[in-house]
Coordinates of C-alpha atoms in Angstrom, one line a residue:
M169 CA -12.1 -9.5 54.4
I170 CA -9.4 -6.8 53.0
Y171 CA -10.0 -5.9 49.3
G172 CA -7.9 -3.6 47.4
N173 CA -4.3 -2.6 46.6
T174 CA -2.4 -4.5 49.5
S175 CA 0.5 -5.2 47.0
G176 CA 3.9 -3.6 49.0
V177 CA 2.4 -3.4 52.4
K178 CA 3.7 -5.0 55.6
R179 CA 2.3 -8.2 56.5
A180 CA 2.2 -6.9 60.3
L181 CA -0.3 -4.1 59.0
L182 CA -2.1 -6.5 57.0
W183 CA -2.7 -8.7 59.7
A184 CA -3.7 -5.9 62.3
L185 CA -6.4 -5.3 59.7
E186 CA -7.4 -9.0 59.1
K187 CA -8.0 -9.2 63.2
H188 CA -9.6 -5.9 63.0
V189 CA -12.7 -7.4 60.8
G190 CA -15.3 -8.5 62.7
F191 CA -14.7 -6.1 65.6
T192 CA -18.2 -4.7 66.8
D193 CA -19.0 -1.2 69.0
K194 CA -22.8 -1.2 69.1
S195 CA -23.1 2.3 70.6
A196 CA -20.5 4.2 68.4
F197 CA -20.7 5.4 65.2
V198 CA -17.1 4.9 64.6
S199 CA -14.9 3.4 67.5
D200 CA -11.4 4.5 68.6
E201 CA -10.3 1.2 67.7
T202 CA -11.4 1.7 64.3
V203 CA -10.0 5.3 64.2
S204 CA -6.9 4.3 65.8
L205 CA -6.3 1.8 63.0
L206 CA -7.3 3.8 60.2
A207 CA -5.0 6.6 60.8
D208 CA -1.9 4.9 61.5
F209 CA -2.2 2.7 58.6
T210 CA -2.4 6.1 56.4
K211 CA 0.7 7.3 58.3
A212 CA 2.4 4.5 57.7
T213 CA 1.9 3.6 54.0
G214 CA 0.6 7.0 53.0
R215 CA -2.8 5.2 51.5
E216 CA -6.5 6.2 52.1
I217 CA -7.9 2.9 54.0
S218 CA -12.2 2.2 54.3
A219 CA -13.6 0.3 56.9
Y220 CA -17.2 -0.6 56.1
L221 CA -19.5 -0.8 58.9
S222 CA -23.1 -2.4 59.6
R223 CA -25.9 -0.7 61.8
S224 CA -24.9 -3.1 64.5
G225 CA -21.5 -1.5 64.4
R226 CA -19.5 -4.6 63.4
V227 CA -16.7 -4.1 60.6
E228 CA -17.4 -6.1 57.7
A229 CA -14.7 -5.6 55.5
I230 CA -11.5 -3.1 55.1
A231 CA -10.4 -1.8 51.5
V232 CA -7.0 -0.4 50.9
G233 CA -6.3 2.1 48.1
D234 CA -2.9 4.5 47.3
S235 CA -2.6 7.9 48.0
L236 CA -5.7 9.3 45.8
K237 CA -8.6 7.1 45.7
V238 CA -9.9 3.6 47.4
E239 CA -11.7 1.0 45.8
V240 CA -16.0 0.7 46.4
L241 CA -17.4 -2.0 47.7
P242 CA -20.9 -2.6 46.7
L243 CA -22.1 -4.3 50.4
G244 CA -25.4 -4.4 52.2
K245 CA -28.8 -5.4 51.4
R246 CA -31.6 -2.9 50.6
R247 CA -35.0 -3.7 51.9
G248 CA -36.5 -1.5 49.5
A249 CA -36.2 0.6 46.5
N250 CA -35.6 3.6 48.6
S251 CA -34.0 2.0 51.8
L252 CA -30.7 2.5 52.3
S253 CA -28.0 -0.3 52.3
G254 CA -27.3 -0.6 55.9
I255 CA -23.3 0.2 55.4
R256 CA -21.5 3.3 56.7
V257 CA -18.3 3.4 55.1
I258 CA -15.3 5.6 56.8
H259 CA -12.2 6.3 55.3
T260 CA -9.0 8.3 55.3
H261 CA -7.7 11.4 53.0
P262 CA -4.0 11.1 53.6
N263 CA -3.3 14.9 52.9
G264 CA -4.5 15.5 55.8
V265 CA -8.3 17.4 54.5
A266 CA -11.5 16.2 56.1
R267 CA -13.5 17.2 53.2
L268 CA -15.4 14.8 51.1
S269 CA -14.4 14.4 47.4
E270 CA -16.8 14.4 44.6
A271 CA -15.9 10.9 44.3
D272 CA -17.3 10.3 48.0
L273 CA -20.2 11.8 46.8
S274 CA -21.2 10.1 44.2
A275 CA -20.2 7.0 45.6
L276 CA -22.7 7.7 48.7
K277 CA -25.7 8.5 46.2
E278 CA -24.7 5.6 43.6
M279 CA -24.5 2.6 46.3
K280 CA -26.9 4.2 48.6
Y281 CA -24.8 4.0 51.9
D282 CA -26.1 5.1 55.0
C283 CA -23.1 7.6 55.2
V284 CA -19.9 8.4 54.2
A285 CA -17.0 9.7 56.3
A286 CA -13.6 11.5 55.7
I287 CA -11.0 11.3 58.2
G288 CA -8.0 13.9 57.6
V289 CA -4.9 12.1 58.6
S290 CA -1.6 14.2 58.8
N291 CA 2.0 13.7 60.3
Q292 CA 0.0 15.0 63.7
G293 CA -2.9 12.0 63.5
A294 CA -6.5 12.0 62.8
K295 CA -8.4 15.0 64.4
K296 CA -11.6 15.9 62.1
M297 CA -14.2 14.0 60.1
Q298 CA -17.0 15.1 57.6
V299 CA -19.8 12.8 57.5
G300 CA -22.0 13.1 54.5
Y301 CA -25.7 11.9 54.1
I302 CA -27.9 11.2 51.6
G303 CA -31.8 12.3 53.0
L304 CA -34.8 13.4 52.0
T305 CA -33.9 17.2 51.4
G306 CA -30.9 16.0 49.7
L307 CA -26.7 15.7 50.6
T308 CA -26.5 16.7 54.1
L309 CA -22.8 17.1 55.3
T310 CA -21.7 17.0 59.0
D311 CA -18.0 18.7 60.7
A312 CA -16.9 16.7 63.4
D313 CA -14.3 16.8 66.2
L314 CA -12.8 13.4 66.6
S315 CA -12.4 13.9 70.2
S316 CA -15.9 14.7 71.3
L317 CA -18.3 12.9 68.7
D318 CA -21.7 12.8 69.3
H319 CA -22.3 9.2 68.3
A320 CA -25.8 9.1 69.3
A321 CA -26.7 11.9 66.9
L322 CA -24.6 10.7 64.3
L323 CA -26.8 7.7 64.2
E324 CA -29.8 8.9 64.6
K325 CA -29.1 10.5 61.4
I326 CA -28.9 7.1 59.9
I327 CA -32.0 5.6 61.0
E328 CA -34.3 8.9 60.6
N329 CA -33.3 9.0 56.7
D330 CA -33.9 5.1 56.4
R331 CA -37.1 5.8 58.0
V332 CA -38.3 8.0 55.4
G333 CA -37.1 6.4 52.8
K334 CA -38.9 2.9 53.6
N335 CA -42.4 5.3 53.8
K336 CA -41.7 6.5 50.5
N337 CA -44.5 4.8 48.1
S338 CA -42.8 5.8 44.9
R339 CA -40.4 3.7 43.1
E340 CA -36.6 4.3 43.5
T341 CA -35.6 7.6 41.6
V342 CA -32.7 8.1 39.9
E343 CA -31.2 11.8 39.8
I344 CA -31.5 13.0 36.4
N345 CA -29.8 15.8 35.1
N346 CA -28.3 17.2 31.5
R347 CA -24.7 16.9 32.5
C348 CA -22.4 14.6 30.2
L349 CA -19.4 13.4 29.3
T350 CA -18.2 13.0 25.8
V351 CA -16.2 10.5 24.9
G352 CA -14.1 9.5 21.4
V353 CA -10.9 7.7 20.4
G354 CA -8.1 9.3 18.4
D355 CA -10.0 12.6 16.9
E356 CA -9.5 15.5 19.1
E357 CA -11.1 17.9 16.5
S358 CA -14.0 15.4 16.5
L359 CA -14.3 15.3 20.0
Y360 CA -14.5 19.1 20.2
E361 CA -17.3 19.5 17.3
L362 CA -19.5 16.7 19.8
K363 CA -19.4 18.8 22.4
R364 CA -20.9 21.4 20.8
L365 CA -23.5 18.9 19.5
A366 CA -24.4 18.3 22.8
E367 CA -24.5 22.0 24.1
T368 CA -26.8 22.5 20.6
A369 CA -28.7 19.3 21.6
G370 CA -29.4 20.6 25.4
Y371 CA -27.0 19.0 27.1
E372 CA -23.8 20.3 29.4
P373 CA -20.8 18.5 28.8
V374 CA -18.9 18.9 32.4
G375 CA -15.5 16.6 30.6
K376 CA -14.0 14.5 28.3
V377 CA -12.4 10.9 27.9
S378 CA -10.3 10.5 24.8
Q379 CA -8.6 7.2 23.9
K380 CA -6.1 6.2 21.4
R381 CA -6.4 2.5 20.4
S382 CA -5.6 0.4 16.8
A383 CA -8.8 -1.2 17.1
I384 CA -12.3 -0.5 18.5
D385 CA -13.6 -3.2 21.2
S386 CA -16.3 -5.3 19.9
T387 CA -18.4 -5.0 23.1
F388 CA -17.4 -2.0 25.3
F389 CA -16.2 -0.1 22.0
V390 CA -13.3 1.5 24.6
G391 CA -12.6 -1.8 26.2
S392 CA -13.5 -2.7 29.7
G393 CA -11.4 -0.8 31.6
K394 CA -11.4 2.4 29.6
I395 CA -15.6 1.9 30.5
D396 CA -14.9 1.4 34.0
E397 CA -12.5 4.7 34.0
I398 CA -15.5 6.9 32.5
K399 CA -17.7 5.2 34.6
M400 CA -15.8 6.9 37.7
E401 CA -15.5 10.2 36.2
A402 CA -18.9 10.0 35.3
Q403 CA -19.3 9.7 39.2
I404 CA -17.1 12.2 40.1
K405 CA -18.7 14.5 37.9
N406 CA -22.1 14.3 38.7
A407 CA -22.6 13.3 34.5
A408 CA -26.1 11.1 34.0
I409 CA -25.1 11.1 30.4
V410 CA -22.0 9.5 28.5
I411 CA -22.4 10.6 24.5
F412 CA -20.1 8.7 22.5
D413 CA -18.4 9.7 19.0
A414 CA -19.1 6.8 17.3
P415 CA -22.1 4.7 15.9
L416 CA -22.5 2.3 18.3
N417 CA -24.2 -1.3 17.8
A418 CA -26.9 -3.0 19.4
I419 CA -24.0 -5.1 21.4
Q420 CA -22.1 -2.5 22.3
H421 CA -24.9 0.1 23.0
A422 CA -26.2 -2.5 25.7
A423 CA -23.3 -3.9 27.0
I424 CA -22.0 0.0 28.0
S425 CA -25.2 1.1 29.1
E426 CA -25.5 -2.1 31.7
R427 CA -21.8 -1.1 32.6
L428 CA -22.5 2.6 33.5
N429 CA -25.8 2.4 34.9
R430 CA -26.1 5.9 32.5
K431 CA -27.9 6.9 29.8
V432 CA -25.7 6.3 26.3
I433 CA -25.9 8.5 23.5
D434 CA -23.8 8.0 20.2
R435 CA -23.1 10.7 17.8
G436 CA -26.3 9.6 15.4
T437 CA -28.7 9.8 18.0
L438 CA -27.2 13.1 19.0
I439 CA -27.6 14.7 15.8
L440 CA -31.3 12.9 15.5
E441 CA -32.1 14.6 18.8
I442 CA -30.9 18.4 17.2
F443 CA -32.7 17.6 14.1
E444 CA -36.2 16.6 16.3
K445 CA -35.6 20.0 17.8
H446 CA -35.0 22.1 14.9
A447 CA -37.0 20.5 12.2
T448 CA -40.4 22.8 12.0
T449 CA -42.1 22.0 8.9
A450 CA -44.1 18.8 8.2
E451 CA -42.1 17.8 5.8
G452 CA -38.9 18.5 8.0
R453 CA -40.6 16.3 10.9
L454 CA -41.4 13.0 8.2
Q455 CA -38.1 13.3 7.2
V456 CA -36.3 13.2 10.8
E457 CA -38.8 10.3 11.7
L458 CA -37.9 8.8 8.8
A459 CA -33.9 8.8 9.7
R460 CA -34.5 7.9 13.1
L461 CA -36.6 4.5 12.5
K462 CA -33.8 3.6 9.7
Y463 CA -31.1 4.8 12.0
T464 CA -32.8 2.6 15.0
L465 CA -33.8 -0.6 13.0
P466 CA -30.3 -2.6 13.3
L467 CA -29.9 -1.4 16.9
L468 CA -33.1 -3.5 17.8
V469 CA -31.9 -6.7 19.9
G470 CA -34.2 -9.6 21.1
Q471 CA -33.5 -10.5 24.8
G472 CA -34.7 -14.2 25.0
E473 CA -37.8 -15.4 26.1
S474 CA -39.2 -12.1 27.4
M475 CA -38.8 -11.0 23.8
S476 CA -41.3 -14.1 22.4
R477 CA -45.3 -15.2 22.1
Q478 CA -46.5 -17.6 24.0
R479 CA -47.0 -21.2 22.1
G480 CA -50.8 -21.3 20.4
G481 CA -53.3 -24.1 21.7
L482 CA -53.4 -26.8 24.1
Y483 CA -50.3 -29.5 23.6
A484 CA -49.1 -27.4 20.7
M485 CA -46.5 -28.8 19.1
G486 CA -45.7 -25.7 16.6
G487 CA -43.0 -23.0 17.0
A488 CA -42.5 -20.0 19.3
G489 CA -44.6 -18.2 16.9
E490 CA -43.3 -14.5 16.0
T491 CA -41.6 -12.9 18.6
K492 CA -41.7 -9.4 19.6
L493 CA -38.5 -8.4 17.9
E494 CA -39.9 -9.6 14.8
T495 CA -42.8 -7.9 15.1
D496 CA -41.2 -4.3 16.2
R497 CA -39.3 -4.7 13.1
R498 CA -42.3 -5.2 11.0
H499 CA -43.9 -2.0 12.3
I500 CA -40.6 0.0 11.5
R501 CA -40.6 -1.2 8.3
K502 CA -44.4 -0.7 7.7
R503 CA -43.9 2.6 8.9
I504 CA -41.0 3.3 7.0
S505 CA -42.7 2.5 3.9
E506 CA -45.5 4.9 4.8
L507 CA -42.9 7.8 5.2
S508 CA -41.0 7.1 2.4
E509 CA -44.3 7.6 0.5
K510 CA -45.1 10.5 2.1
L511 CA -41.8 12.3 1.1
K512 CA -42.4 10.9 -2.5
S513 CA -45.5 12.8 -2.6
L514 CA -44.4 15.8 -1.4
E515 CA -41.5 15.0 -3.5
E516 CA -43.7 14.9 -6.9
G517 CA -44.8 18.6 -5.9
R518 CA -41.6 20.3 -5.1
E519 CA -40.5 18.6 -8.9
I520 CA -43.4 20.1 -10.6
R521 CA -42.4 23.3 -8.9
R522 CA -39.2 22.8 -10.6
K523 CA -40.4 22.5 -13.8
K524 CA -42.1 25.5 -13.7
R525 CA -39.3 27.1 -13.2
K526 CA -37.8 25.8 -15.7
Q527 CA -40.4 26.7 -18.3
T528 CA -40.4 30.5 -16.7
G529 CA -36.3 30.4 -16.9
V530 CA -36.2 31.3 -13.4
K531 CA -33.0 30.1 -12.5
S532 CA -32.1 28.3 -9.1
V533 CA -28.9 28.9 -6.6
T534 CA -28.8 26.2 -3.6
I535 CA -26.4 27.4 -0.6
L536 CA -24.7 24.5 0.7
G537 CA -21.9 24.2 3.5
Y538 CA -20.8 22.5 6.7
T539 CA -22.9 23.2 9.7
N540 CA -22.5 26.2 11.5
A541 CA -20.6 27.8 8.3
G542 CA -23.0 30.6 8.5
K543 CA -25.2 29.6 5.2
S544 CA -28.6 30.9 7.0
T545 CA -26.6 34.7 7.6
L546 CA -25.2 35.2 3.9
M547 CA -28.4 34.0 2.5
N548 CA -30.3 36.8 4.8
A549 CA -27.8 39.3 3.7
I550 CA -28.3 38.5 0.3
A551 CA -31.8 37.9 0.1
R552 CA -32.7 40.5 2.6
S553 CA -34.6 37.9 4.3
S554 CA -35.0 36.9 8.2
V555 CA -34.2 33.3 8.1
L556 CA -33.2 31.9 11.7
A557 CA -29.3 32.4 12.1
E558 CA -27.8 31.3 15.2
N559 CA -24.2 30.3 16.2
K560 CA -24.9 26.4 16.7
L561 CA -24.8 22.8 14.6
F562 CA -27.8 22.5 12.7
A563 CA -29.4 26.0 13.5
T564 CA -32.2 25.4 10.5
L565 CA -33.0 22.2 9.3
D566 CA -35.6 22.5 6.6
S567 CA -34.7 24.5 3.3
V568 CA -35.9 28.0 2.9
S569 CA -36.3 29.4 -0.3
R570 CA -36.2 33.2 -1.1
N571 CA -36.6 35.4 -4.4
V572 CA -33.4 37.3 -5.5
W573 CA -34.0 40.3 -8.0
T574 CA -31.0 41.3 -10.3
E575 CA -30.7 44.0 -13.0
K576 CA -30.3 40.7 -15.4
G577 CA -32.8 38.5 -14.0
S578 CA -34.3 36.6 -10.9
Y579 CA -33.4 33.7 -9.6
V580 CA -34.7 31.8 -6.3
L581 CA -31.7 31.0 -3.3
T582 CA -32.4 28.1 -1.3
D583 CA -30.7 27.3 2.3
T584 CA -30.3 23.8 2.7
V585 CA -29.6 21.4 6.0
G586 CA -26.1 21.9 7.0
F587 CA -23.3 18.9 6.4
I588 CA -21.2 17.5 9.2
R589 CA -18.4 14.5 9.2
N590 CA -19.6 11.0 9.7
L591 CA -23.2 11.6 9.1
P592 CA -24.6 8.2 8.7
H593 CA -25.8 7.5 5.2
T594 CA -29.2 6.5 6.5
F595 CA -29.7 10.5 7.3
V596 CA -28.7 11.0 3.9
E597 CA -31.3 9.0 2.4
A598 CA -33.6 10.3 4.6
F599 CA -33.1 14.3 3.8
K600 CA -32.6 12.8 -0.1
S601 CA -36.2 15.1 -1.3
T602 CA -34.3 18.4 0.4
L603 CA -30.8 17.1 -1.0
D604 CA -32.2 17.2 -4.5
E605 CA -32.2 21.0 -4.6
V606 CA -28.8 20.7 -4.6
R607 CA -28.9 18.3 -7.5
Y608 CA -31.0 20.2 -9.4
A609 CA -29.7 23.9 -9.1
D610 CA -28.1 25.8 -11.4
L611 CA -25.8 27.1 -9.3
L612 CA -24.2 26.0 -6.1
L613 CA -22.8 28.4 -3.5
H614 CA -20.0 26.7 -1.0
V615 CA -20.0 28.3 2.0
V616 CA -16.9 27.7 4.2
D617 CA -16.0 28.7 7.6
A618 CA -12.8 30.5 6.9
S619 CA -11.7 30.8 10.5
S620 CA -12.1 26.9 11.4
P621 CA -9.3 25.6 12.1
E622 CA -11.0 22.2 10.3
M623 CA -11.8 24.2 7.1
A624 CA -9.9 21.4 5.0
A625 CA -11.3 18.6 6.5
Q626 CA -14.7 20.8 6.3
I627 CA -14.8 21.3 2.8
R628 CA -13.6 17.6 2.0
T629 CA -16.9 16.3 4.1
V630 CA -18.9 18.7 1.8
E631 CA -17.8 17.6 -0.9
E632 CA -18.3 13.9 -0.3
V633 CA -22.0 14.4 0.3
V634 CA -22.0 16.3 -3.2
K635 CA -20.7 13.4 -4.7
E636 CA -23.0 10.9 -3.1
I637 CA -26.4 12.4 -4.1
G638 CA -24.9 13.1 -7.4
A639 CA -24.1 16.8 -7.9
E640 CA -20.7 17.1 -8.5
G641 CA -21.6 18.3 -12.4
V642 CA -23.4 21.4 -10.7
P643 CA -21.5 24.1 -11.2
M644 CA -20.1 25.7 -8.1
I645 CA -19.1 29.1 -6.5
T646 CA -17.2 28.6 -3.1
V647 CA -16.9 31.5 -1.1
Y648 CA -15.0 31.6 2.2
N649 CA -17.1 33.4 5.4
K650 CA -16.0 34.8 8.6
A651 CA -13.5 37.0 6.5
D652 CA -13.1 38.9 9.6
K653 CA -12.1 36.6 11.6
S654 CA -9.6 34.5 9.2
E655 CA -6.2 35.2 7.2
K656 CA -6.9 35.4 3.8
E657 CA -5.2 33.5 0.8
E658 CA -4.5 34.9 -2.8
G659 CA -7.3 33.6 -5.4
K660 CA -10.5 33.2 -2.8
L661 CA -13.7 35.1 -2.3
Y662 CA -13.8 36.5 1.0
V663 CA -17.3 37.7 2.4
S664 CA -18.4 38.6 6.1
A665 CA -21.9 37.8 6.1
K666 CA -22.5 39.1 9.3
F667 CA -20.5 42.6 8.4
G668 CA -21.1 43.0 4.9
D669 CA -17.5 42.7 3.8
N670 CA -17.6 42.0 -0.5
L671 CA -21.1 40.6 -0.6
Q672 CA -21.4 43.0 -3.3
E673 CA -19.1 41.4 -5.1
L674 CA -20.6 38.3 -4.5
K675 CA -23.6 39.0 -5.5
T676 CA -22.3 40.0 -8.8
L677 CA -20.3 37.0 -9.5
I678 CA -23.6 35.1 -9.0
R679 CA -25.5 37.2 -11.5
D680 CA -22.9 36.7 -14.0
T681 CA -22.1 33.4 -13.4
L682 CA -26.1 32.9 -14.2
F683 CA -26.8 35.3 -16.9
G684 CA -23.8 35.7 -18.2
G685 CA -21.0 38.7 -18.4
E686 CA -17.6 39.8 -18.0
E687 CA -15.3 36.8 -17.3
T688 CA -15.0 36.2 -13.8
N689 CA -12.0 34.2 -11.9
E690 CA -14.3 31.9 -9.3
S691 CA -12.6 30.2 -5.9

């Protein structure tokens, strides 16, 4: 049967292809007749074409593509998890290059073909071929001259690889790597931020897919056609993970995972992974677990009868009983309640310490800002401390407090978790006890990354979160960090926490705001 892009192809060429399906040569890796047919077709049309051969040497199907690619067909029948499909693919490259592409090699691994061969076709005809095999030691490439093929050796390689696969007792192993594709809709800056989040989480972004659409697809988020493009791109880039720059609901996550056959992560889950890596205190770990459970609960979906318990009793006439889905949800809600109680207990202890500070007259200053704005670096510079400061998103997660002494009095300086756009509301709820440091502070120090092209949007994000937690009434100083990398505007306080520029001016402003002093213009 002929598959693929046959529009515009002369009827005589298609008839020759149809006639060749079923042709069999048991002794040849690929017969001279098949090579000639494929090469002549490519020379006449400028298109790639593939022939699918069984172990017996029979041409089972032919697929026609365009000048750059040809459709991959899921042919063959595997007898075990580690066995090969029993199908070898012989296809042409119209550019004359007999070299397997990344897409070819990805299809070889994905479909478990016996092998994939590329024949370079130029105006002078077809002379060279490259064959790729996946065996016990990984990928093997063999270059061959079409005028002197060692058919027996090429066929024996297939049998050898399949024999090794059948003798393996382990289950099929899927290649796991940390290479990922990022997928977004419309917002390029947010997609760039997603790339940085992925790097912080330990993934290796190898490509991105962006789409502009007026409405989100209810099943595949970016639409069925785009999902197929993403799958092909993931195959080409050998990416085992696809990360979406938006929250996915349960239906979307299940449908996309099944279509891509890869690990699928959304923006919220990615941020949770970073939180889990960077939480070092007991309270931080409790907050992260609470955030994960609250985020995961709505994503639980049933899977039919496999999620149900059996009916009880002989000839029982009752219902199906409690489903596994309901049981899972009940356990999660119970755990959420337990974590909330533990965090409430820790918050009560923090409240006692706050009251003691108020009684003794100790002031509190809380640093807040967009993630990676330089909050921890600024805290180290002001308090002469050694809080972890890295050029990563969410490098510090747990709030840290340090005492700062001035000639007019002392205050407690606290660093909080960084904010970020599109932060799920459940995360803000889970970190409420930590973020209360913002609400109860005497002064807020809003650190802005002055070098960021998204500075205005980042400021809005911080202001929205401050309003959400009810801290909009707390006095605030806005300080523009990374002055060494930015252009300065009149009337704003610029500092460089890294190099110490204008730090003394900032310290004086904090002191006078807390304890009184000469009138100062705040930015």
